[in-house]
Amino acid sequence: MQRAGLAIPKYQVVFEALRRDIESGRLPAGGRVPSEAELVERFGASRITVGRAVRDLQLQGLVERRVGAGTFVRRPPATAAVDCTFGVLVPDLPDIEIFEPLVQGLLAAPESRGHAFLWGGGEAAPHDRASAAWGRVQQYINRRVDGVFFAPMEGLADDDVNVRIVQALDAAGIPLVLLDRSAYPYPKRGPYDLVGIDNRRVGYAVTEHLLRAGARRVAFLGGETGVSTIDGRRAGYREALDALDADASLARRPLPAPGDRDAVRAYLESHRPDAIVCAHDRGAAQLMHTLLALGCSIPGDIRLAGVDDVEYAAWLPVPLTTVRQPVRQIGEAAIAAMLERRAHPERPARDIFVQCTLVVRTSCGAIA
């Protein structure tokens, strides 16, 4: 299946087919969704692909999972009046692992009861996400939703898309709560509540941990600048080097793309780091595989740590030391912030930071 000459991801094909079955009544309310094995056979897809499609249906409130029984089409809500209707817009959901449990925390929070949620995110291919997000925002504005939760997009060719989205909501008088990151590049702030973690403190904490574990030359893997979460973690990394009077010679020499084996080899030979702070676990996992392929011992030759504590962090070839984001609590804090913003629109915008936890595993060398 293709769109505009480009292949549509297989999980999206499965998702759209099941969604049509639900909306048409072929899968009736309260009815059981075919098992993963049945869906694998029907679509000729892997269990991972089918599982992702079903999770997306669950995030959109179309199905629910019952332990020991299977997955069922959700029944329409009772006729009780809905207090508020909120829009949720998370365009990067398919690629950033923290967003799925974050949204689940938002929808499952006690404060969310009695409210309706419209979903937007994850349905477009990467090259279409900006235009799809803009179209979804126009729908929210036309429906006059009571508020919008928005996780600004990363890696955009047009950096103004996030700003246009928040300004359009602002002009329509719709309250906005940002998830995880600002819509503006640092140091701009914007007049919107933001719920997430203190990325600067996170970068400081993980760097400090590596230094106290015995590292002397700590490098940083973060990709391009301009992403506010990564920029904050990079700033914290530099502050920790300075505060602990550590060798800061690598602070201006970021690592190359973690999957580029030749470039990583050249970097190691030129700069000789003995530890690396990775701005997120996804990059840490890619780098770990590259380092192991190059014959490096982790943590013997290079200590490694990341941020996020995604589901697979503990199951990497060397279990990854990382900072755990309490993503479900971020979702719960977001709905509380939205309800308070609606009740007190005159209050100044706030950054609401949820406390993180350092999870120590083998990769940092602190565990014998």
mmCIF file of C-alpha atoms in Angstrom:
data_model
loop_
_atom_site.group_PDB
_atom_site.id
_atom_site.type_symbol
_atom_site.label_atom_id
_atom_site.label_comp_id
_atom_site.label_asym_id
_atom_site.label_seq_id
_atom_site.Cartn_x
_atom_site.Cartn_y
_atom_site.Cartn_z
ATOM 1 C CA MET A 1 0.000 0.000 0.000
ATOM 2 C CA GLN A 2 1.366 3.418 -0.941
ATOM 3 C CA ARG A 3 0.587 7.084 -0.479
ATOM 4 C CA ALA A 4 1.995 9.733 -2.827
ATOM 5 C CA GLY A 5 4.439 7.151 -4.174
ATOM 6 C CA LEU A 6 5.816 6.221 -0.736
ATOM 7 C CA ALA A 7 5.133 2.999 1.157
ATOM 8 C CA ILE A 8 2.824 3.262 4.164
ATOM 9 C CA PRO A 9 4.217 1.481 7.264
ATOM 10 C CA LYS A 10 2.716 -1.985 7.687
ATOM 11 C CA TYR A 11 1.503 -1.277 11.236
ATOM 12 C CA GLN A 12 -0.496 1.665 9.890
ATOM 13 C CA VAL A 13 -2.149 -0.552 7.270
ATOM 14 C CA VAL A 14 -3.238 -2.921 10.052
ATOM 15 C CA PHE A 15 -4.376 -0.007 12.244
ATOM 16 C CA GLU A 16 -6.487 1.594 9.513
ATOM 17 C CA ALA A 17 -8.130 -1.712 8.545
ATOM 18 C CA LEU A 18 -9.109 -2.463 12.149
ATOM 19 C CA ARG A 19 -10.305 1.100 12.708
ATOM 20 C CA ARG A 20 -12.575 0.819 9.657
ATOM 21 C CA ASP A 21 -13.911 -2.499 10.971
ATOM 22 C CA ILE A 22 -14.770 -0.836 14.286
ATOM 23 C CA GLU A 23 -16.355 2.268 12.766
ATOM 24 C CA SER A 24 -18.428 0.220 10.301
ATOM 25 C CA GLY A 25 -19.677 -2.150 13.001
ATOM 26 C CA ARG A 26 -17.986 -5.228 11.567
ATOM 27 C CA LEU A 27 -16.247 -5.327 14.938
ATOM 28 C CA PRO A 28 -19.188 -4.390 17.218
ATOM 29 C CA ALA A 29 -18.952 -2.520 20.524
ATOM 30 C CA GLY A 30 -18.107 -4.992 23.265
ATOM 31 C CA GLY A 31 -16.950 -7.544 20.704
ATOM 32 C CA ARG A 32 -13.618 -9.305 20.900
ATOM 33 C CA VAL A 33 -10.851 -8.194 18.553
ATOM 34 C CA PRO A 34 -9.167 -11.129 16.757
ATOM 35 C CA SER A 35 -6.118 -12.455 18.575
ATOM 36 C CA GLU A 36 -2.594 -11.455 17.590
ATOM 37 C CA ALA A 37 -2.114 -14.852 15.944
ATOM 38 C CA GLU A 38 -5.274 -14.357 13.879
ATOM 39 C CA LEU A 39 -4.222 -10.825 12.863
ATOM 40 C CA VAL A 40 -0.740 -12.045 11.919
ATOM 41 C CA GLU A 41 -2.314 -14.599 9.596
ATOM 42 C CA ARG A 42 -4.852 -12.116 8.177
ATOM 43 C CA PHE A 43 -2.358 -9.360 7.349
ATOM 44 C CA GLY A 44 0.811 -11.373 6.814
ATOM 45 C CA ALA A 45 2.534 -9.161 9.387
ATOM 46 C CA SER A 46 4.775 -9.818 12.374
ATOM 47 C CA ARG A 47 3.524 -9.914 15.956
ATOM 48 C CA ILE A 48 5.457 -6.717 16.664
ATOM 49 C CA THR A 49 3.656 -4.939 13.811
ATOM 50 C CA VAL A 50 0.249 -6.215 14.898
ATOM 51 C CA GLY A 51 0.947 -5.343 18.533
ATOM 52 C CA ARG A 52 1.855 -1.794 17.623
ATOM 53 C CA ALA A 53 -1.365 -1.345 15.624
ATOM 54 C CA VAL A 54 -3.473 -2.647 18.522
ATOM 55 C CA ARG A 55 -1.654 -0.369 20.987
ATOM 56 C CA ASP A 56 -2.454 2.613 18.758
ATOM 57 C CA LEU A 57 -6.131 1.595 18.757
ATOM 58 C CA GLN A 58 -5.970 1.431 22.542
ATOM 59 C CA LEU A 59 -4.389 4.884 22.760
ATOM 60 C CA GLN A 60 -7.220 6.283 20.661
ATOM 61 C CA GLY A 61 -9.751 4.778 23.039
ATOM 62 C CA LEU A 62 -11.175 2.380 20.447
ATOM 63 C CA VAL A 63 -10.263 -0.867 22.205
ATOM 64 C CA GLU A 64 -9.410 -2.052 25.697
ATOM 65 C CA ARG A 65 -7.303 -4.938 26.900
ATOM 66 C CA ARG A 66 -8.602 -7.274 29.601
ATOM 67 C CA VAL A 67 -6.021 -9.367 31.404
ATOM 68 C CA GLY A 68 -6.472 -13.033 30.600
ATOM 69 C CA ALA A 69 -9.373 -12.390 28.218
ATOM 70 C CA GLY A 70 -8.014 -10.494 25.214
ATOM 71 C CA THR A 71 -8.738 -7.190 23.477
ATOM 72 C CA PHE A 72 -12.283 -5.843 23.051
ATOM 73 C CA VAL A 73 -13.929 -2.952 21.214
ATOM 74 C CA ARG A 74 -14.817 -0.287 23.739
ATOM 75 C CA ARG A 75 -18.478 0.476 24.205
ATOM 76 C CA PRO A 76 -19.600 4.071 23.611
ATOM 77 C CA PRO A 77 -19.548 6.108 26.825
ATOM 78 C CA ALA A 78 -22.731 6.315 28.847
ATOM 79 C CA THR A 79 -25.096 9.140 28.141
ATOM 80 C CA ALA A 80 -23.835 11.151 31.113
ATOM 81 C CA ALA A 81 -22.796 14.641 30.098
ATOM 82 C CA VAL A 82 -19.137 15.234 29.234
ATOM 83 C CA ASP A 83 -17.603 18.083 31.209
ATOM 84 C CA CYS A 84 -14.881 19.049 28.704
ATOM 85 C CA THR A 85 -13.536 17.868 25.377
ATOM 86 C CA PHE A 86 -9.761 18.010 25.036
ATOM 87 C CA GLY A 87 -7.531 17.493 22.024
ATOM 88 C CA VAL A 88 -4.321 15.460 22.318
ATOM 89 C CA LEU A 89 -1.657 16.021 19.660
ATOM 90 C CA VAL A 90 1.528 13.901 19.755
ATOM 91 C CA PRO A 91 2.852 13.711 16.157
ATOM 92 C CA ASP A 92 6.122 11.942 17.081
ATOM 93 C CA LEU A 93 4.416 9.093 18.960
ATOM 94 C CA PRO A 94 5.612 6.275 16.661
ATOM 95 C CA ASP A 95 9.306 7.142 17.055
ATOM 96 C CA ILE A 96 9.723 8.347 20.646
ATOM 97 C CA GLU A 97 9.126 5.586 23.161
ATOM 98 C CA ILE A 98 8.164 7.734 26.153
ATOM 99 C CA PHE A 99 5.031 9.169 24.528
ATOM 100 C CA GLU A 100 2.832 6.058 24.604
ATOM 101 C CA PRO A 101 2.917 5.583 28.425
ATOM 102 C CA LEU A 102 2.749 9.366 28.855
ATOM 103 C CA VAL A 103 -0.527 9.534 26.934
ATOM 104 C CA GLN A 104 -1.808 6.470 28.788
ATOM 105 C CA GLY A 105 -1.087 8.259 32.065
ATOM 106 C CA LEU A 106 -2.958 11.318 30.827
ATOM 107 C CA LEU A 107 -6.055 9.341 29.805
ATOM 108 C CA ALA A 108 -6.032 7.105 32.896
ATOM 109 C CA ALA A 109 -5.607 9.888 35.476
ATOM 110 C CA PRO A 110 -8.506 10.231 37.958
ATOM 111 C CA GLU A 111 -8.883 13.888 36.908
ATOM 112 C CA SER A 112 -9.613 12.729 33.336
ATOM 113 C CA ARG A 113 -12.865 11.041 34.307
ATOM 114 C CA GLY A 114 -15.903 12.776 32.917
ATOM 115 C CA HIS A 115 -13.915 14.388 30.081
ATOM 116 C CA ALA A 116 -13.691 13.376 26.423
ATOM 117 C CA PHE A 117 -10.432 13.254 24.456
ATOM 118 C CA LEU A 118 -9.860 13.615 20.736
ATOM 119 C CA TRP A 119 -6.711 11.956 19.472
ATOM 120 C CA GLY A 120 -4.125 13.136 16.963
ATOM 121 C CA GLY A 121 -0.693 11.648 16.392
ATOM 122 C CA GLY A 122 1.076 8.655 14.967
ATOM 123 C CA GLU A 123 -1.139 8.325 11.904
ATOM 124 C CA ALA A 124 1.167 10.110 9.432
ATOM 125 C CA ALA A 125 4.496 9.093 7.907
ATOM 126 C CA PRO A 126 7.482 11.173 9.116
ATOM 127 C CA HIS A 127 7.553 13.407 6.023
ATOM 128 C CA ASP A 128 3.830 14.195 6.475
ATOM 129 C CA ARG A 129 3.703 14.794 10.232
ATOM 130 C CA ALA A 130 3.940 18.569 10.168
ATOM 131 C CA SER A 131 1.077 18.970 7.694
ATOM 132 C CA ALA A 132 -0.983 16.292 9.468
ATOM 133 C CA ALA A 133 -0.482 18.045 12.816
ATOM 134 C CA TRP A 134 -1.507 21.384 11.343
ATOM 135 C CA GLY A 135 -4.652 19.820 9.885
ATOM 136 C CA ARG A 136 -5.504 18.216 13.218
ATOM 137 C CA VAL A 137 -5.124 21.540 15.027
ATOM 138 C CA GLN A 138 -7.529 23.155 12.570
ATOM 139 C CA GLN A 139 -10.044 20.425 13.419
ATOM 140 C CA TYR A 140 -9.627 21.112 17.130
ATOM 141 C CA ILE A 141 -10.125 24.830 16.567
ATOM 142 C CA ASN A 142 -13.221 24.268 14.420
ATOM 143 C CA ARG A 143 -14.698 21.996 17.098
ATOM 144 C CA ARG A 144 -13.914 24.556 19.788
ATOM 145 C CA VAL A 145 -12.287 22.031 22.095
ATOM 146 C CA ASP A 146 -11.813 23.075 25.704
ATOM 147 C CA GLY A 147 -8.034 22.617 25.666
ATOM 148 C CA VAL A 148 -5.175 20.933 23.802
ATOM 149 C CA PHE A 149 -2.243 18.832 25.021
ATOM 150 C CA PHE A 150 0.611 19.165 22.511
ATOM 151 C CA ALA A 151 4.035 17.508 22.328
ATOM 152 C CA PRO A 152 6.016 19.702 19.882
ATOM 153 C CA MET A 153 7.698 17.893 17.004
ATOM 154 C CA GLU A 154 11.438 17.247 16.734
ATOM 155 C CA GLY A 155 13.718 17.479 13.714
ATOM 156 C CA LEU A 156 11.509 19.660 11.536
ATOM 157 C CA ALA A 157 12.803 21.177 8.317
ATOM 158 C CA ASP A 158 10.513 24.127 9.060
ATOM 159 C CA ASP A 159 11.201 25.150 12.653
ATOM 160 C CA ASP A 160 8.173 27.479 12.655
ATOM 161 C CA VAL A 161 5.567 24.689 12.483
ATOM 162 C CA ASN A 162 5.435 24.166 16.258
ATOM 163 C CA VAL A 163 5.213 27.906 16.820
ATOM 164 C CA ARG A 164 2.417 28.288 14.264
ATOM 165 C CA ILE A 165 0.447 25.550 15.987
ATOM 166 C CA VAL A 166 0.631 27.064 19.463
ATOM 167 C CA GLN A 167 -0.056 30.575 18.187
ATOM 168 C CA ALA A 168 -3.123 29.351 16.277
ATOM 169 C CA LEU A 169 -4.513 27.790 19.445
ATOM 170 C CA ASP A 170 -3.679 30.941 21.383
ATOM 171 C CA ALA A 171 -5.487 33.109 18.833
ATOM 172 C CA ALA A 172 -8.531 30.841 19.097
ATOM 173 C CA GLY A 173 -8.563 31.239 22.884
ATOM 174 C CA ILE A 174 -7.965 27.524 23.501
ATOM 175 C CA PRO A 175 -5.896 26.667 26.613
ATOM 176 C CA LEU A 176 -2.702 24.756 25.861
ATOM 177 C CA VAL A 177 -0.462 22.473 27.911
ATOM 178 C CA LEU A 178 2.851 21.417 26.365
ATOM 179 C CA LEU A 179 4.152 17.905 26.967
ATOM 180 C CA ASP A 180 7.849 17.109 27.406
ATOM 181 C CA ARG A 181 9.320 20.144 25.601
ATOM 182 C CA SER A 182 8.822 23.750 24.605
ATOM 183 C CA ALA A 183 7.504 24.779 21.217
ATOM 184 C CA TYR A 184 10.241 27.436 21.050
ATOM 185 C CA PRO A 185 14.011 26.940 20.834
ATOM 186 C CA TYR A 186 15.893 27.783 24.028
ATOM 187 C CA PRO A 187 15.970 30.375 25.602
ATOM 188 C CA LYS A 188 12.537 31.463 24.326
ATOM 189 C CA ARG A 189 9.732 30.366 26.602
ATOM 190 C CA GLY A 190 6.239 31.171 25.316
ATOM 191 C CA PRO A 191 3.145 31.825 27.485
ATOM 192 C CA TYR A 192 2.158 28.164 27.930
ATOM 193 C CA ASP A 193 2.281 25.650 30.767
ATOM 194 C CA LEU A 194 4.814 22.867 30.204
ATOM 195 C CA VAL A 195 4.872 19.507 31.984
ATOM 196 C CA GLY A 196 7.964 17.324 31.768
ATOM 197 C CA ILE A 197 11.311 16.848 33.484
ATOM 198 C CA ASP A 198 14.135 19.250 34.283
ATOM 199 C CA ASN A 199 16.458 18.220 31.463
ATOM 200 C CA ARG A 200 19.322 20.355 32.735
ATOM 201 C CA ARG A 201 19.312 18.595 36.102
ATOM 202 C CA VAL A 202 19.012 15.234 34.369
ATOM 203 C CA GLY A 203 22.092 15.924 32.228
ATOM 204 C CA TYR A 204 23.989 17.050 35.327
ATOM 205 C CA ALA A 205 22.959 13.998 37.385
ATOM 206 C CA VAL A 206 23.941 11.357 34.828
ATOM 207 C CA THR A 207 27.288 13.061 34.110
ATOM 208 C CA GLU A 208 28.037 13.408 37.809
ATOM 209 C CA HIS A 209 27.280 9.705 38.276
ATOM 210 C CA LEU A 210 29.760 8.661 35.572
ATOM 211 C CA LEU A 211 32.459 10.913 37.005
ATOM 212 C CA ARG A 212 31.975 9.560 40.512
ATOM 213 C CA ALA A 213 32.030 6.020 39.096
ATOM 214 C CA GLY A 214 35.580 6.668 37.889
ATOM 215 C CA ALA A 215 35.289 8.274 34.442
ATOM 216 C CA ARG A 216 37.809 10.977 33.507
ATOM 217 C CA ARG A 217 37.072 11.914 29.885
ATOM 218 C CA VAL A 218 33.325 12.096 29.354
ATOM 219 C CA ALA A 219 31.842 12.755 25.901
ATOM 220 C CA PHE A 220 28.252 13.599 24.943
ATOM 221 C CA LEU A 221 26.028 11.992 22.307
ATOM 222 C CA GLY A 222 23.060 14.148 21.448
ATOM 223 C CA GLY A 223 22.705 14.762 17.742
ATOM 224 C CA GLU A 224 22.005 18.178 16.303
ATOM 225 C CA THR A 225 21.303 21.198 18.468
ATOM 226 C CA GLY A 226 17.907 22.895 18.441
ATOM 227 C CA VAL A 227 15.877 20.251 20.311
ATOM 228 C CA SER A 228 15.132 21.842 23.669
ATOM 229 C CA THR A 229 15.235 18.589 25.669
ATOM 230 C CA ILE A 230 18.642 17.603 24.263
ATOM 231 C CA ASP A 231 20.015 21.131 24.582
ATOM 232 C CA GLY A 232 19.019 21.106 28.258
ATOM 233 C CA ARG A 233 20.729 17.771 28.892
ATOM 234 C CA ARG A 234 23.835 18.974 27.081
ATOM 235 C CA ALA A 235 23.930 22.108 29.264
ATOM 236 C CA GLY A 236 23.648 19.991 32.418
ATOM 237 C CA TYR A 237 26.458 17.738 31.187
ATOM 238 C CA ARG A 238 28.739 20.747 30.750
ATOM 239 C CA GLU A 239 27.800 22.169 34.144
ATOM 240 C CA ALA A 240 28.678 18.885 35.842
ATOM 241 C CA LEU A 241 32.098 18.797 34.163
ATOM 242 C CA ASP A 242 32.741 22.308 35.422
ATOM 243 C CA ALA A 243 31.374 21.758 38.934
ATOM 244 C CA LEU A 244 33.445 18.611 39.500
ATOM 245 C CA ASP A 245 36.550 20.145 37.916
ATOM 246 C CA ALA A 246 36.621 17.363 35.302
ATOM 247 C CA ASP A 247 38.321 17.285 31.910
ATOM 248 C CA ALA A 248 36.001 19.334 29.674
ATOM 249 C CA SER A 249 37.992 18.991 26.461
ATOM 250 C CA LEU A 250 35.301 16.807 24.838
ATOM 251 C CA ALA A 251 32.418 19.160 25.649
ATOM 252 C CA ARG A 252 32.788 20.842 22.247
ATOM 253 C CA ARG A 253 33.449 17.593 20.399
ATOM 254 C CA PRO A 254 30.134 15.712 20.229
ATOM 255 C CA LEU A 255 30.058 12.175 18.918
ATOM 256 C CA PRO A 256 29.053 11.440 15.316
ATOM 257 C CA ALA A 257 25.927 9.474 14.409
ATOM 258 C CA PRO A 258 25.944 6.400 16.680
ATOM 259 C CA GLY A 259 25.284 3.975 13.832
ATOM 260 C CA ASP A 260 28.199 5.222 11.696
ATOM 261 C CA ARG A 261 30.838 2.650 12.656
ATOM 262 C CA ASP A 262 33.737 4.253 10.777
ATOM 263 C CA ALA A 263 33.021 7.723 12.172
ATOM 264 C CA VAL A 264 32.694 6.384 15.718
ATOM 265 C CA ARG A 265 35.982 4.476 15.355
ATOM 266 C CA ALA A 266 37.747 7.630 14.164
ATOM 267 C CA TYR A 267 36.280 9.604 17.075
ATOM 268 C CA LEU A 268 37.463 7.047 19.636
ATOM 269 C CA GLU A 269 40.961 6.988 18.165
ATOM 270 C CA SER A 270 41.216 10.788 18.082
ATOM 271 C CA HIS A 271 39.607 11.740 21.423
ATOM 272 C CA ARG A 272 39.879 8.654 23.665
ATOM 273 C CA PRO A 273 36.733 9.090 25.819
ATOM 274 C CA ASP A 274 36.323 6.665 28.703
ATOM 275 C CA ALA A 275 32.624 7.443 29.224
ATOM 276 C CA ILE A 276 29.723 8.746 27.152
ATOM 277 C CA VAL A 277 26.521 10.481 28.238
ATOM 278 C CA CYS A 278 23.766 9.754 25.711
ATOM 279 C CA ALA A 279 20.908 12.243 25.511
ATOM 280 C CA HIS A 280 18.387 9.406 25.151
ATOM 281 C CA ASP A 281 18.290 5.623 25.362
ATOM 282 C CA ARG A 282 17.588 5.207 21.656
ATOM 283 C CA GLY A 283 20.963 6.745 20.815
ATOM 284 C CA ALA A 284 22.624 4.821 23.642
ATOM 285 C CA ALA A 285 21.329 1.521 22.247
ATOM 286 C CA GLN A 286 22.607 2.312 18.751
ATOM 287 C CA LEU A 287 25.977 3.408 20.114
ATOM 288 C CA MET A 288 26.274 0.332 22.316
ATOM 289 C CA HIS A 289 25.890 -2.001 19.346
ATOM 290 C CA THR A 290 28.457 0.017 17.393
ATOM 291 C CA LEU A 291 30.967 0.005 20.259
ATOM 292 C CA LEU A 292 30.597 -3.742 20.767
ATOM 293 C CA ALA A 293 31.043 -4.329 17.034
ATOM 294 C CA LEU A 294 34.280 -2.313 17.216
ATOM 295 C CA GLY A 295 35.545 -4.580 19.987
ATOM 296 C CA CYS A 296 35.081 -2.116 22.864
ATOM 297 C CA SER A 297 34.273 -3.458 26.289
ATOM 298 C CA ILE A 298 31.374 -1.802 28.153
ATOM 299 C CA PRO A 299 32.022 -0.657 30.837
ATOM 300 C CA GLY A 300 35.646 -1.857 30.782
ATOM 301 C CA ASP A 301 36.807 0.473 27.987
ATOM 302 C CA ILE A 302 33.906 2.909 27.861
ATOM 303 C CA ARG A 303 31.208 3.590 30.422
ATOM 304 C CA LEU A 304 27.795 4.368 28.994
ATOM 305 C CA ALA A 305 24.612 5.987 30.326
ATOM 306 C CA GLY A 306 21.386 7.274 28.796
ATOM 307 C CA VAL A 307 18.128 9.021 29.607
ATOM 308 C CA ASP A 308 14.485 7.792 29.556
ATOM 309 C CA ASP A 309 14.654 4.163 30.805
ATOM 310 C CA VAL A 310 12.678 2.860 27.854
ATOM 311 C CA GLU A 311 11.288 -0.650 27.970
ATOM 312 C CA TYR A 312 14.312 -2.324 26.361
ATOM 313 C CA ALA A 313 17.033 -0.476 28.343
ATOM 314 C CA ALA A 314 17.460 -3.330 30.827
ATOM 315 C CA TRP A 315 17.603 -5.932 28.033
ATOM 316 C CA LEU A 316 20.391 -4.491 25.888
ATOM 317 C CA PRO A 317 23.577 -6.594 25.487
ATOM 318 C CA VAL A 318 24.949 -4.618 28.440
ATOM 319 C CA PRO A 319 22.071 -3.439 30.701
ATOM 320 C CA LEU A 320 21.944 0.342 30.410
ATOM 321 C CA THR A 321 22.323 2.795 33.271
ATOM 322 C CA THR A 322 19.799 5.536 32.616
ATOM 323 C CA VAL A 323 17.532 8.175 34.119
ATOM 324 C CA ARG A 324 13.931 7.000 34.399
ATOM 325 C CA GLN A 325 11.304 9.448 33.237
ATOM 326 C CA PRO A 326 8.081 9.012 35.260
ATOM 327 C CA VAL A 327 6.065 9.363 32.072
ATOM 328 C CA ARG A 328 2.714 8.227 33.448
ATOM 329 C CA GLN A 329 3.034 10.796 36.236
ATOM 330 C CA ILE A 330 3.828 13.435 33.617
ATOM 331 C CA GLY A 331 0.525 12.589 31.940
ATOM 332 C CA GLU A 332 -1.318 12.808 35.244
ATOM 333 C CA ALA A 333 0.299 16.164 36.030
ATOM 334 C CA ALA A 334 -0.672 17.446 32.574
ATOM 335 C CA ILE A 335 -4.421 16.964 33.075
ATOM 336 C CA ALA A 336 -4.188 18.606 36.495
ATOM 337 C CA ALA A 337 -2.354 21.559 34.919
ATOM 338 C CA MET A 338 -5.003 21.875 32.200
ATOM 339 C CA LEU A 339 -7.897 21.926 34.658
ATOM 340 C CA GLU A 340 -6.112 24.513 36.783
ATOM 341 C CA ARG A 341 -5.338 26.641 33.715
ATOM 342 C CA ARG A 342 -9.003 26.612 32.728
ATOM 343 C CA ALA A 343 -10.010 27.637 36.238
ATOM 344 C CA HIS A 344 -7.360 30.378 36.509
ATOM 345 C CA PRO A 345 -6.454 31.629 33.000
ATOM 346 C CA GLU A 346 -4.880 34.782 34.409
ATOM 347 C CA ARG A 347 -2.051 32.978 36.221
ATOM 348 C CA PRO A 348 1.465 33.098 34.733
ATOM 349 C CA ALA A 349 2.717 30.138 32.701
ATOM 350 C CA ARG A 350 4.580 27.452 34.617
ATOM 351 C CA ASP A 351 7.182 24.752 34.057
ATOM 352 C CA ILE A 352 5.995 21.711 36.015
ATOM 353 C CA PHE A 353 8.836 19.246 36.518
ATOM 354 C CA VAL A 354 8.277 15.672 37.689
ATOM 355 C CA GLN A 355 11.057 14.032 39.691
ATOM 356 C CA CYS A 356 13.302 11.516 37.878
ATOM 357 C CA THR A 357 15.219 8.506 39.188
ATOM 358 C CA LEU A 358 18.719 7.314 38.279
ATOM 359 C CA VAL A 359 18.595 3.573 37.502
ATOM 360 C CA VAL A 360 22.057 2.049 37.902
ATOM 361 C CA ARG A 361 22.862 -0.980 35.768
ATOM 362 C CA THR A 362 26.021 -2.592 34.380
ATOM 363 C CA SER A 363 26.950 -0.139 31.600
ATOM 364 C CA CYS A 364 28.255 2.631 33.887
ATOM 365 C CA GLY A 365 30.780 0.458 35.716
ATOM 366 C CA ALA A 366 29.369 1.244 39.154
ATOM 367 C CA ILE A 367 28.161 -2.353 39.563
ATOM 368 C CA ALA A 368 30.878 -4.979 39.867
#
